[in-house]
Coordinates of C-alpha atoms and ligand atoms in Angstrom, one line a residue:
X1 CA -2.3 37.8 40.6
X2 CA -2.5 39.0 43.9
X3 CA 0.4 40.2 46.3
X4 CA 0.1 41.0 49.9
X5 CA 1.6 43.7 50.7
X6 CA 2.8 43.2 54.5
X7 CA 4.5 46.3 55.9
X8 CA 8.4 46.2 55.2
X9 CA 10.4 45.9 58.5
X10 CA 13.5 48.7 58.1
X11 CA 16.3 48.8 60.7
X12 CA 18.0 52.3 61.1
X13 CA 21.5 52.4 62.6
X14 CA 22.8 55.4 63.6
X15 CA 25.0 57.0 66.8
X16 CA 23.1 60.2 66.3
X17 CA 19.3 59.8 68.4
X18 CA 17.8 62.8 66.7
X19 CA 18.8 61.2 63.2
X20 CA 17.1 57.7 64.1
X21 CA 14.0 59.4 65.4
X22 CA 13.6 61.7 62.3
X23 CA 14.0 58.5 59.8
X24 CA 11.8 56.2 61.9
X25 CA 8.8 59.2 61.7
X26 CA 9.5 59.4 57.9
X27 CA 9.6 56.0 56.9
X28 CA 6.7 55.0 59.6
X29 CA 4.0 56.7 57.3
X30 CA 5.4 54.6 54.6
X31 CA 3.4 51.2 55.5
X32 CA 7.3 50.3 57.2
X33 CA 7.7 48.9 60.3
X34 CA 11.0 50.6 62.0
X35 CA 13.4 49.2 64.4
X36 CA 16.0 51.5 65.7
X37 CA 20.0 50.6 66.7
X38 CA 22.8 52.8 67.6
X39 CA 25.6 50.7 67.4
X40 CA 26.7 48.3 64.9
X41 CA 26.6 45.5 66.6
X42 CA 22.9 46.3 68.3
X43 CA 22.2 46.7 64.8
X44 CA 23.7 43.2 63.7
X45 CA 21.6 41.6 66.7
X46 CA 18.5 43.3 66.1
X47 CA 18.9 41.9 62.1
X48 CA 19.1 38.1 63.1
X49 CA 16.0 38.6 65.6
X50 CA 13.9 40.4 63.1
X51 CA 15.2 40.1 59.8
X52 CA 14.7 43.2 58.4
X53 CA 14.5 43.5 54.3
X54 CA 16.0 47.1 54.4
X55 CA 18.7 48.1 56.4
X56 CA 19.4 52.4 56.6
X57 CA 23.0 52.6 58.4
X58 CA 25.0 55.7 59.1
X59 CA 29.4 55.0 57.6
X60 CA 30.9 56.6 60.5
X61 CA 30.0 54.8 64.0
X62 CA 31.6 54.1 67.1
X63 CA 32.3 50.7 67.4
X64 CA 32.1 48.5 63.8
X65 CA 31.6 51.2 60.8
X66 CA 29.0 51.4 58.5
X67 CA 31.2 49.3 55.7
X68 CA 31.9 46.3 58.0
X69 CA 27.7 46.5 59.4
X70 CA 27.2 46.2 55.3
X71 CA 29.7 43.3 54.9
X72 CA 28.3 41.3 57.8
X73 CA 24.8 41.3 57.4
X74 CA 25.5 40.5 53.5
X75 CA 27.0 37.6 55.2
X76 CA 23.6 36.4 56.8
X77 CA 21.9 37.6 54.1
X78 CA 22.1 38.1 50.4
X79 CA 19.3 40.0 49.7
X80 CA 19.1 42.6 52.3
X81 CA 18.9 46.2 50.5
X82 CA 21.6 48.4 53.1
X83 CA 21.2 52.0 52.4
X84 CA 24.2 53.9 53.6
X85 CA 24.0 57.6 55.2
X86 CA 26.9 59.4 55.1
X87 CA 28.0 62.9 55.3
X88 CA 29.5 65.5 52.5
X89 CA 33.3 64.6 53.6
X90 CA 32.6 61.1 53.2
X91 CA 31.3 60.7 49.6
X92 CA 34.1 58.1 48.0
X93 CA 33.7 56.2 51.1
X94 CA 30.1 55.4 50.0
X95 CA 30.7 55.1 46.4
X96 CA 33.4 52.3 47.9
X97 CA 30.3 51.2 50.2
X98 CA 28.0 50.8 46.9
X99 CA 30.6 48.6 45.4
X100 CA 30.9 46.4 48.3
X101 CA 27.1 45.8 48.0
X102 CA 25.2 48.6 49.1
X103 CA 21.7 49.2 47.3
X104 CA 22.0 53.1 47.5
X105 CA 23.0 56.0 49.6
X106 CA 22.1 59.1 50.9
X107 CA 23.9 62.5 52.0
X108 CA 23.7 64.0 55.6
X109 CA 22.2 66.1 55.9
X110 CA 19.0 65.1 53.8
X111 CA 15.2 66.7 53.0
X112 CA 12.9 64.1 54.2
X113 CA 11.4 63.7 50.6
X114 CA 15.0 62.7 49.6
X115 CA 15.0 59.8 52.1
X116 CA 11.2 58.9 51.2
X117 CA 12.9 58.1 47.6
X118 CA 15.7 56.4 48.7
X119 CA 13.7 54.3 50.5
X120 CA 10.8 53.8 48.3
X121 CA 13.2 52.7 45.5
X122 CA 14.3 50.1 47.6
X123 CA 10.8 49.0 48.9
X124 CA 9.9 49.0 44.9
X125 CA 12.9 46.7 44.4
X126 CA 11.5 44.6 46.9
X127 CA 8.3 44.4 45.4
X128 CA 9.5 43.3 42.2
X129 CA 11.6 41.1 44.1
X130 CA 8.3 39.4 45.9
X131 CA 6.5 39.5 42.4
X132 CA 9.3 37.4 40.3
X133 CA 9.8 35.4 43.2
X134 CA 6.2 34.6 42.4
X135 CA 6.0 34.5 39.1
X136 CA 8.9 31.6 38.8
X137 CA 7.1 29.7 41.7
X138 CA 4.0 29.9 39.2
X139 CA 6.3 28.8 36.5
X140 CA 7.9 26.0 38.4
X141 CA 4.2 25.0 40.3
X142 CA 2.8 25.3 35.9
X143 CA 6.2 23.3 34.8
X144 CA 5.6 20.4 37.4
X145 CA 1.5 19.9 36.6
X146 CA 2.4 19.8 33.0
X147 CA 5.0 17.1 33.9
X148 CA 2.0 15.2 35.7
X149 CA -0.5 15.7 32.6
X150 CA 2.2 14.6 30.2
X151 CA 2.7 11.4 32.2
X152 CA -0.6 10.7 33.4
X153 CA -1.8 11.0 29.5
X154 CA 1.3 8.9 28.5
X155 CA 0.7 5.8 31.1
X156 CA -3.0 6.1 30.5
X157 CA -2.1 5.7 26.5
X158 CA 0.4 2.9 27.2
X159 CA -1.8 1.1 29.3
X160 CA -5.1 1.3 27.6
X161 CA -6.5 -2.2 26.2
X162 CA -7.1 -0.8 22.4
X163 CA -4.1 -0.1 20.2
X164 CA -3.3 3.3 18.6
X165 CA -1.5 4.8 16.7
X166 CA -0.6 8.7 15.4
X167 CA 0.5 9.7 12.5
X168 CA 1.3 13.5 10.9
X169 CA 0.0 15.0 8.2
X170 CA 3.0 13.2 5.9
X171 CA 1.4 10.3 7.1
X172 CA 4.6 9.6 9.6
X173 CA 3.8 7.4 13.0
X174 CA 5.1 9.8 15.5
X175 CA 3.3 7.6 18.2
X176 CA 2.3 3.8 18.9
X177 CA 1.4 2.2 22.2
X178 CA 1.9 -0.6 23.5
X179 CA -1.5 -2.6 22.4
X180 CA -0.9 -1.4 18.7
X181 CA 2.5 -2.5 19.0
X182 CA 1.5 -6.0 20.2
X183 CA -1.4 -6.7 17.3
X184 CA 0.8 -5.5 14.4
X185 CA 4.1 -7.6 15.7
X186 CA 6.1 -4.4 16.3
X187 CA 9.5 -4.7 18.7
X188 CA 9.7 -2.2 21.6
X189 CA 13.1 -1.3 20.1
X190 CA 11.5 -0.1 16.9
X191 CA 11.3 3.5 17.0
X192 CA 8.2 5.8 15.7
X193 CA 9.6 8.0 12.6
X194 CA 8.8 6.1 9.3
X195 CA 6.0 5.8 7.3
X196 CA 2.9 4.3 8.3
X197 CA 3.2 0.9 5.9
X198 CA 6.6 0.3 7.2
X199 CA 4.6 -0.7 10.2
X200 CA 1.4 -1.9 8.9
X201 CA 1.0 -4.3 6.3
X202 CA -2.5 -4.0 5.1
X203 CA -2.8 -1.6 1.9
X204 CA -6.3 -0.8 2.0
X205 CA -5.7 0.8 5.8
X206 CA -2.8 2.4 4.8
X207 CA -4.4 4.2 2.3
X208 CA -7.6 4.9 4.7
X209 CA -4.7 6.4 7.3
X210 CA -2.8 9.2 4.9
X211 CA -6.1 9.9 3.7
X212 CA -7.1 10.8 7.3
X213 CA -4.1 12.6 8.1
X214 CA -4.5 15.1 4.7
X215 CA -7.4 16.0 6.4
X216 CA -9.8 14.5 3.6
X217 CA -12.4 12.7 6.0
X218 CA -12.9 15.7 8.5
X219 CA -16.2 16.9 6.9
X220 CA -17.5 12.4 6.6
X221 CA -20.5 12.5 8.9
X222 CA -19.2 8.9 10.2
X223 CA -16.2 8.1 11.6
X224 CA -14.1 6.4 9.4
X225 CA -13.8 3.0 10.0
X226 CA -11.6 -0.6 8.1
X227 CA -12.1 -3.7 9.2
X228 CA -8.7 -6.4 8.6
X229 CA -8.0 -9.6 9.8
X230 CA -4.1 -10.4 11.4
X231 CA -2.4 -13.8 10.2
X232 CA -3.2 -14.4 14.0
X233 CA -6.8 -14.7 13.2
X234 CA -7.5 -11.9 15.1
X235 CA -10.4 -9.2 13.3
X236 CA -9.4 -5.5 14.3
X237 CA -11.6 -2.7 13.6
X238 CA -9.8 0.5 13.2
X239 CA -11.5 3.6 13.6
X240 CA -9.6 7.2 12.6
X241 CA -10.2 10.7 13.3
X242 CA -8.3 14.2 11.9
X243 CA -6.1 15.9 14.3
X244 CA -7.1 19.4 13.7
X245 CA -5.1 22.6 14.8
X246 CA -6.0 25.8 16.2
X247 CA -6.2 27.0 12.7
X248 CA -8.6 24.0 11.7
X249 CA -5.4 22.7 9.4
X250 CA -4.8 19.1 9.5
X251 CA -2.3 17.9 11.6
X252 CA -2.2 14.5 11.2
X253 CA -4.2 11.5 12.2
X254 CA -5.3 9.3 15.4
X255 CA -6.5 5.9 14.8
X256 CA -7.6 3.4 17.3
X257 CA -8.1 -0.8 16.8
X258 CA -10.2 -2.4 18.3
X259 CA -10.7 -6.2 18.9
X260 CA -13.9 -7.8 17.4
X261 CA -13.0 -11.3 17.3
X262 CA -15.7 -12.4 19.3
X263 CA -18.3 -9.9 17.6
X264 CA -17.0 -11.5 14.4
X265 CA -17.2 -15.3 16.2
X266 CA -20.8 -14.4 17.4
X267 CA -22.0 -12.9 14.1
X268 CA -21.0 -16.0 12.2
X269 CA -22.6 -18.6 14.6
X270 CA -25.5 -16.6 14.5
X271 CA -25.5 -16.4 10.4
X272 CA -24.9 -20.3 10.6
X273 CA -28.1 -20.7 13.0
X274 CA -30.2 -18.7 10.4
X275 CA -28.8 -20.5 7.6
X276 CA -29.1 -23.6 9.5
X277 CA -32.5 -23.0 10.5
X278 CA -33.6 -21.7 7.1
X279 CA -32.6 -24.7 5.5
X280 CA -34.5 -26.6 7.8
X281 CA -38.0 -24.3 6.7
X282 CA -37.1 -24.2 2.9
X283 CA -38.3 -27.7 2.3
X284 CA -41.2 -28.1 4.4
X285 CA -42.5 -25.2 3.2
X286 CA -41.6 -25.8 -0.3
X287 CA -43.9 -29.1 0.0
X288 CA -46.8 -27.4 1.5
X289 CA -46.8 -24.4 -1.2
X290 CA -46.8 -27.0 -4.1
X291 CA -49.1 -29.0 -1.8
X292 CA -51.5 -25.8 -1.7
X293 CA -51.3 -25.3 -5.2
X294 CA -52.4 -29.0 -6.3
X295 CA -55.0 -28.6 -4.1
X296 CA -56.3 -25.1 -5.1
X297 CA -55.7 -26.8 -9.1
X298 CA -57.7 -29.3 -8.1
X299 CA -60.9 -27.8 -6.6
X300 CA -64.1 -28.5 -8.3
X301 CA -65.5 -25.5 -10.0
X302 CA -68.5 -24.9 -7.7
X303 CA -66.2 -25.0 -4.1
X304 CA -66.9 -22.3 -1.9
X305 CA -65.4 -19.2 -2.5
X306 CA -64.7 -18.7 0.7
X307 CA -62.6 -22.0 1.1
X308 CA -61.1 -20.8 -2.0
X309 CA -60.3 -17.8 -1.1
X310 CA -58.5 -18.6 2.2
X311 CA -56.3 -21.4 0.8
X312 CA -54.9 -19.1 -1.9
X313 CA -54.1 -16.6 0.8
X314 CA -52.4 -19.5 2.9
X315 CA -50.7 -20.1 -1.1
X316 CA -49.5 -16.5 -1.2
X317 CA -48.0 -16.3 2.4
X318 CA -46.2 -19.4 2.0
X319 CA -44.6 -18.0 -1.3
X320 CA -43.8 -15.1 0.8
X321 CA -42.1 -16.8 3.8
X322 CA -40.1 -19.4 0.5
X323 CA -38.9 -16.3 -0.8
X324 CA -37.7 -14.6 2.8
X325 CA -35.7 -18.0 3.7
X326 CA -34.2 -17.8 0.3
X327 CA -33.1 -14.4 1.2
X328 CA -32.0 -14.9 4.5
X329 CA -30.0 -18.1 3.0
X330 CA -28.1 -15.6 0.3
X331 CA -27.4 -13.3 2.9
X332 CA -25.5 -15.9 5.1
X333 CA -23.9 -17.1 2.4
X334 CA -22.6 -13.7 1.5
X335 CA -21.4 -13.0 4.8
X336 CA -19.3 -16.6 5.2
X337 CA -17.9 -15.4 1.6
X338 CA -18.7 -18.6 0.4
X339 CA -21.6 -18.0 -2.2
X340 CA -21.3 -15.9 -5.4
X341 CA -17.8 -17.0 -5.7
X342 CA -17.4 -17.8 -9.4
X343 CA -15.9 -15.0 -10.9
X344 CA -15.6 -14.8 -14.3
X345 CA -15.4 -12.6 -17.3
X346 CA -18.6 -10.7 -17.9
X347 CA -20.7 -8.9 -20.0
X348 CA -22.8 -6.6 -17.7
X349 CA -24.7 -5.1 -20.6
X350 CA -25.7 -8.8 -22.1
X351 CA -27.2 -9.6 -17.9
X352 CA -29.4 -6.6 -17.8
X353 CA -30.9 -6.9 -21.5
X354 CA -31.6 -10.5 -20.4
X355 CA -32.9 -9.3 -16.4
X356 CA -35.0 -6.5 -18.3
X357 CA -36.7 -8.6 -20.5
X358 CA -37.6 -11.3 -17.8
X359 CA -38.9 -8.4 -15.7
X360 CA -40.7 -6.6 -18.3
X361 CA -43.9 -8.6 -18.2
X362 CA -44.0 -7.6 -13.9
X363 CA -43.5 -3.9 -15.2
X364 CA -46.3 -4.0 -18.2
X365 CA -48.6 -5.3 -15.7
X366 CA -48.8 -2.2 -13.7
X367 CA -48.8 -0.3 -16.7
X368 CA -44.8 0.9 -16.0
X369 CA -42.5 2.1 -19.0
X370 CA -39.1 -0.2 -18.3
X371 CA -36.5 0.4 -20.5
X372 CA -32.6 0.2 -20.8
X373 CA -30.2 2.2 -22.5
X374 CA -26.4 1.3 -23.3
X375 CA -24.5 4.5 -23.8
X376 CA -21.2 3.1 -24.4
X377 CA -21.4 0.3 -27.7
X378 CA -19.3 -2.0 -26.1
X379 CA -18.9 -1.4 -22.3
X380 CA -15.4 -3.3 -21.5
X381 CA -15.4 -7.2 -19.7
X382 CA -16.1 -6.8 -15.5
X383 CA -14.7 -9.7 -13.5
X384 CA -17.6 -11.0 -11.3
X385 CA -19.7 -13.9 -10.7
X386 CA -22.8 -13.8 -13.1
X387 CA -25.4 -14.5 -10.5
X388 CA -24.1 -12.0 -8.1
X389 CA -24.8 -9.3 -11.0
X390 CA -28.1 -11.1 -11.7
X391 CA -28.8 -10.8 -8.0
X392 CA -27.7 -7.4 -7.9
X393 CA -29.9 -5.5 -10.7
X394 CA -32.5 -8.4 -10.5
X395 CA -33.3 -6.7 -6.9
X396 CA -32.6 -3.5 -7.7
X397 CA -35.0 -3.3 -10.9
X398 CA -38.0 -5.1 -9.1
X399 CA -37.9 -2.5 -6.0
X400 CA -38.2 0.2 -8.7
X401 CA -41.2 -1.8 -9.9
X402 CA -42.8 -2.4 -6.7
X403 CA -41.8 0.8 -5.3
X404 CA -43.3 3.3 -8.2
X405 CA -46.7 3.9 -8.9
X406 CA -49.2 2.5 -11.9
X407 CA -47.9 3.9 -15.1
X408 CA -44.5 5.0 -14.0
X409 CA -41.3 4.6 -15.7
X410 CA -37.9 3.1 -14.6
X411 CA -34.9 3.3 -17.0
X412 CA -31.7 0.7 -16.5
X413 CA -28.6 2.6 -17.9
X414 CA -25.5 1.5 -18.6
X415 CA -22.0 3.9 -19.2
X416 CA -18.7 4.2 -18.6
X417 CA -16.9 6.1 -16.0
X418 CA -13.3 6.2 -15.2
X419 CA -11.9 3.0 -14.9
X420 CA -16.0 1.6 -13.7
X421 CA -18.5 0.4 -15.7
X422 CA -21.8 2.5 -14.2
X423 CA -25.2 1.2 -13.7
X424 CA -28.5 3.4 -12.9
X425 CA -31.3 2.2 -11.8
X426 CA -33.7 5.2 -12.3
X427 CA -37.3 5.3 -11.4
X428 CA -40.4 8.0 -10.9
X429 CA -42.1 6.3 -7.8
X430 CA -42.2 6.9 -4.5
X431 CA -38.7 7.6 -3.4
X432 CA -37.5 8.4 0.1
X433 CA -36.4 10.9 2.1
X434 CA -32.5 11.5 3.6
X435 CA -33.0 9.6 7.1
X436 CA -34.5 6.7 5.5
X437 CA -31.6 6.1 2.0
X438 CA -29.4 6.2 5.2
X439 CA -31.1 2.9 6.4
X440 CA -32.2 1.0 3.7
X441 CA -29.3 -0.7 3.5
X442 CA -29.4 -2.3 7.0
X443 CA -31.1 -5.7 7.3
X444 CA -34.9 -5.5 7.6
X445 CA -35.1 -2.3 7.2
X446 CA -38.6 -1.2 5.4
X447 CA -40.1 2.3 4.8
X448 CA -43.8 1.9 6.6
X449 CA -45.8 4.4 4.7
X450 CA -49.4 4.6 3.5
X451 CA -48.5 4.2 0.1
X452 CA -45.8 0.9 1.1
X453 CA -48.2 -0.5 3.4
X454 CA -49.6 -3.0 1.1
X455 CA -46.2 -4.2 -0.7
X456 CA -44.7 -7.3 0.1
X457 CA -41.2 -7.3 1.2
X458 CA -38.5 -8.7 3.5
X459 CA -36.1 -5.8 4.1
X460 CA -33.4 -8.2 2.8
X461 CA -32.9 -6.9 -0.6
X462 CA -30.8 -4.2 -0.4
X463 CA -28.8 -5.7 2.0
X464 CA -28.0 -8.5 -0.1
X465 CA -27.1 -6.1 -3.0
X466 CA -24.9 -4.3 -1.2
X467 CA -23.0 -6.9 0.2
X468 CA -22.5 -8.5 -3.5
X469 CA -21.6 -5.1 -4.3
X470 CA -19.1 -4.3 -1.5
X471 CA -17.5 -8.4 -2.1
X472 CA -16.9 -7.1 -5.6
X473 CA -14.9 -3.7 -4.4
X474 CA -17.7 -1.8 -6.3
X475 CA -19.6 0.7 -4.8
X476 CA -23.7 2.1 -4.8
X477 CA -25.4 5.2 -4.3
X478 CA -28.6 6.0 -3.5
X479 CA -30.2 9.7 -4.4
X480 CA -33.9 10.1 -4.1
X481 CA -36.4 12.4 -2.7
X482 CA -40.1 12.0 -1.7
X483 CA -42.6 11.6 -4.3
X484 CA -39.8 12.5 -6.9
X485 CA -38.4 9.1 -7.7
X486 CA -35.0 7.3 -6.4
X487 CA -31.9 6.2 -8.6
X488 CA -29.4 3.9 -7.6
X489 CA -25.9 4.1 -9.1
X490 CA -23.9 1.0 -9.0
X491 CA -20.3 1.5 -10.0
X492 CA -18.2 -2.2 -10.6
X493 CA -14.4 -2.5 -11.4
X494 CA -13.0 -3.5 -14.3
X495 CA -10.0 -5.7 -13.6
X496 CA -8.4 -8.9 -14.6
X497 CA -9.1 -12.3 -13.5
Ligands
LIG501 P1 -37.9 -4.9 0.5 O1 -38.2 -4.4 -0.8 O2 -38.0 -6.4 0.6 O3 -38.7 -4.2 1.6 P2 -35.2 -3.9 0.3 O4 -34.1 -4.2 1.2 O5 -35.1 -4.3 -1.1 O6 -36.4 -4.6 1.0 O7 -35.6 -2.4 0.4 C1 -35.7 -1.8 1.6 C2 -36.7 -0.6 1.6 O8 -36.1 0.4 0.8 C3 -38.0 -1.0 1.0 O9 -38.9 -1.5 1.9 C4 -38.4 0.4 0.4 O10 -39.2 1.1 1.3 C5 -37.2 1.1 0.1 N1 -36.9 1.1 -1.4 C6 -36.1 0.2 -2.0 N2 -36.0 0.6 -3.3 C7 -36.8 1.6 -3.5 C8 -37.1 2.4 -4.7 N3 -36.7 2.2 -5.9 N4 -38.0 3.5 -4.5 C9 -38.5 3.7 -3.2 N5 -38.2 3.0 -2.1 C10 -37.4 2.0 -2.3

């Protein structure tokens, strides 16, 4: 902070010339500008024309005394430091004077370094006057742009089209807006304060929300996110993120909703176009692969090669686009919710025995070891819809086929863990690196390699799976590495129908 220092206008007021002159040439070299008076009353006029800050004024005067000069110009002004000069004879005077106001005093007849101190004292005491004069203008100019901020950051939270909401790290809503207010039914009267499923219904976001404000999701390289559907039929998508301190603790969280209906309207009338469309395909493709077949079935012995050769290819292609409609019909029907819905008690263990055995024959003829272990005798009943767990492992076990090398092995293993029953998937073939486990869940997603060049595939697979997986509340987990194999880790529930 910077302070200009302008020179200090100082009135002297004294009947005695020499005594004026002397204090005017001490104070002049003092950056002071002087004005002289040798009355009292000159000296009152000359202080509402120029407004000195320091006023030095004899006691004893002709005319008005130094006492009343004091009590009249602390009448215009407040803050004016009056120095009073006085003789020897005079002293209680000036300790009266000092009570009535005056800043200081100083004795006739006095050294000029003994006036330079009276005077710089007071010019001090105006300085630090100037400088906390400043100071609480700084405060006051801070105090008033913080009271913007705050409001400007309040109405831009009220009026901002998605809802939010904060919670602490007790998982406490200290703050809701409007928006969040409006989606979750919320009165304006209700106050922030309780906990967060006072105001929020849905479990599974509640849960997501204290787990964000303990800090547990800071290190997630995604944002957490939950999807949930109001009774109004209106999908939200609420995103969350740690409010960290200064210390990196966890002070809470801040979560935002989003509306997606239309996304979610869109996605579905897409998902019925491709179903729609599919089913449309299956058929006529279905007649012209069986069509294909009679005729390759039928071919005399002796037909060209070539002829031959081309219509199995046509054969092969049209088995591949049957089996992509077939997948592009399961996933539709996953995402409406309205295949795989049969759930009933099952016996994981007896499903993979009978998927390994079908599959067996695929694996022998690449010269693979396939295998399945149970390490737990009887692994306990898992609600689920048997072809959803065929789907599942089904897809899961031929990608290990396809995806490892002649003469490789995949094992199927089946264990207990916690309250899931735990399936790997374990094979020694070509696995993938970290970028690409993160995508192979999307749809259509295919690693392009030399070595997966020639493999037939849709991309569809392990979307399917995990979508059976994630309808079921289960969970799977990828961990592979080029060239060293991949195992997938499928955890399901156990609970009651
Ligand atoms: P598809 O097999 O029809 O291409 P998926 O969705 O089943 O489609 O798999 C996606 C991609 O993931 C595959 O193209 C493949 O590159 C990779 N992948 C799947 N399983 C394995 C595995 N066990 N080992 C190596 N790569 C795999």
């Amino acid at each position: 902070m910077q302070y200009h220092e302008d020179p200090t206008n100082i009135l002297v007021i004294d009947d005695e010339k020499d005594l004026r002159d002397g204090c005017e040439r001490i104070i002049k070299r003092m950056n002071c500008k002087v004005f002289k008076a040798s009355t009292g009353e000159e000296g009152i006029d000359i202080f509402i024309e120029h407004r000195p800050s320091i006023v030095l004024s004899d006691l004893k005067m002709p005319g008005i005394d130094g006492i009343e000069v004091l009590r009249r110009l602390r009448d215009i002004d407040e803050q004016v430091l009056v120095i009073i000069i006085t003789g020897f004879a005079t002293i209680d005077t000036a300790i009266e004077a000092m009570k009535q106001g005056a800043y200081d005093f100083v004795a006739k007849p006095f050294e000029p370094d003994q006036l330079r101190i009276v005077v710089g004292r007071a010019m001090e005491k105006l300085k630090l006057r100037r400088q906390a004069r400043a100071l609480e203008l700084e405060r006051l100019r801070n105090l008033a742009d913080l009271g913007t901020e705050k409001s400007r950051i309040h109405a831009i939270i009220e009026s901002l089209p998605n809802g939010i909401v904060v919670t602490n790290a007790k998982g406490l809503v200290v703050l809701m807006n409007p928006d969040f207010r409006k989606r979750f039914e919320i009165s304006p009267e209700r106050a922030a304060g309780d906990r967060v499923e006072t105001y929020i219904q849905d479990q599974g976001l509640c849960a997501l929300i204290h787990e964000i404000s303990q800090g547990k999701h800071v290190d997630d390289d995604k944002v957490p996110t939950y999807e949930l559907t109001l009774p109004s039929e209106i999908y939200l998508l609420a995103r969350g993120q740690s409010v960290l301190g200064e210390d990196n603790e966890c002070l809470g969280a801040v979560m935002i909703f989003t509306n997606i209906t239309d996304l979610k309207n869109f996605d579905q009338l897409k998902s019925e176009f491709v179903a729609k469309v599919s089913h449309e395909l299956r058929s006529p493709l279905a007649t012209i692969h069986e069509q294909l077949a009679s005729v390759i079935s039928e071919m005399p012995v002796d037909a060209d090669p070539e002829n031959r050769g081309l219509l199995l290819r046509a054969k092969e292609k049209t088995k591949g686009l049957i089996s992509f409609i077939g997948n592009l019909l399961d996933l539709a029907r996953i995402e409406a919710g309205n295949d795989y819905n049969n759930p009933k008690e099952v016996r994981v263990a007896e499903i993979l025995d009978g998927i390994v055995d079908f599959l067996k024959s695929r694996a022998v003829s690449k010269g693979q070891a396939l295998s399945i272990v149970h390490d737990v005798r009887e692994l306990p009943l898992v609600v689920a819809d048997p072809l959803a767990i065929e789907s599942i492992f089904g897809n899961l076990i031929t990608n290990s086929i396809k995806y490892t090398p002649k003469k490789g092995r995949i094992d199927v293993n089946t264990t207990l863990e916690g309250d899931r029953v735990k399936v790997t998937v374990s094979d020694n073939g070509f696995g993938m690196d970290q970028q690409q486990q993160k995508m192979i869940f999307e749809k259509f997603y295919r690693i392009k390699n030399e070595k997966t060049r020639h493999i037939v595939g849709t991309g569809l697979g392990l979307s399917i799976v995990k979508g059976l997986v994630d309808a079921m509340e289960g969970e799977i987990l990828v961990d592979s590495a080029p060239d060293c194999g991949s195992r997938f880790s499928v955890y399901l529930p156990i609970k009651k129908v």
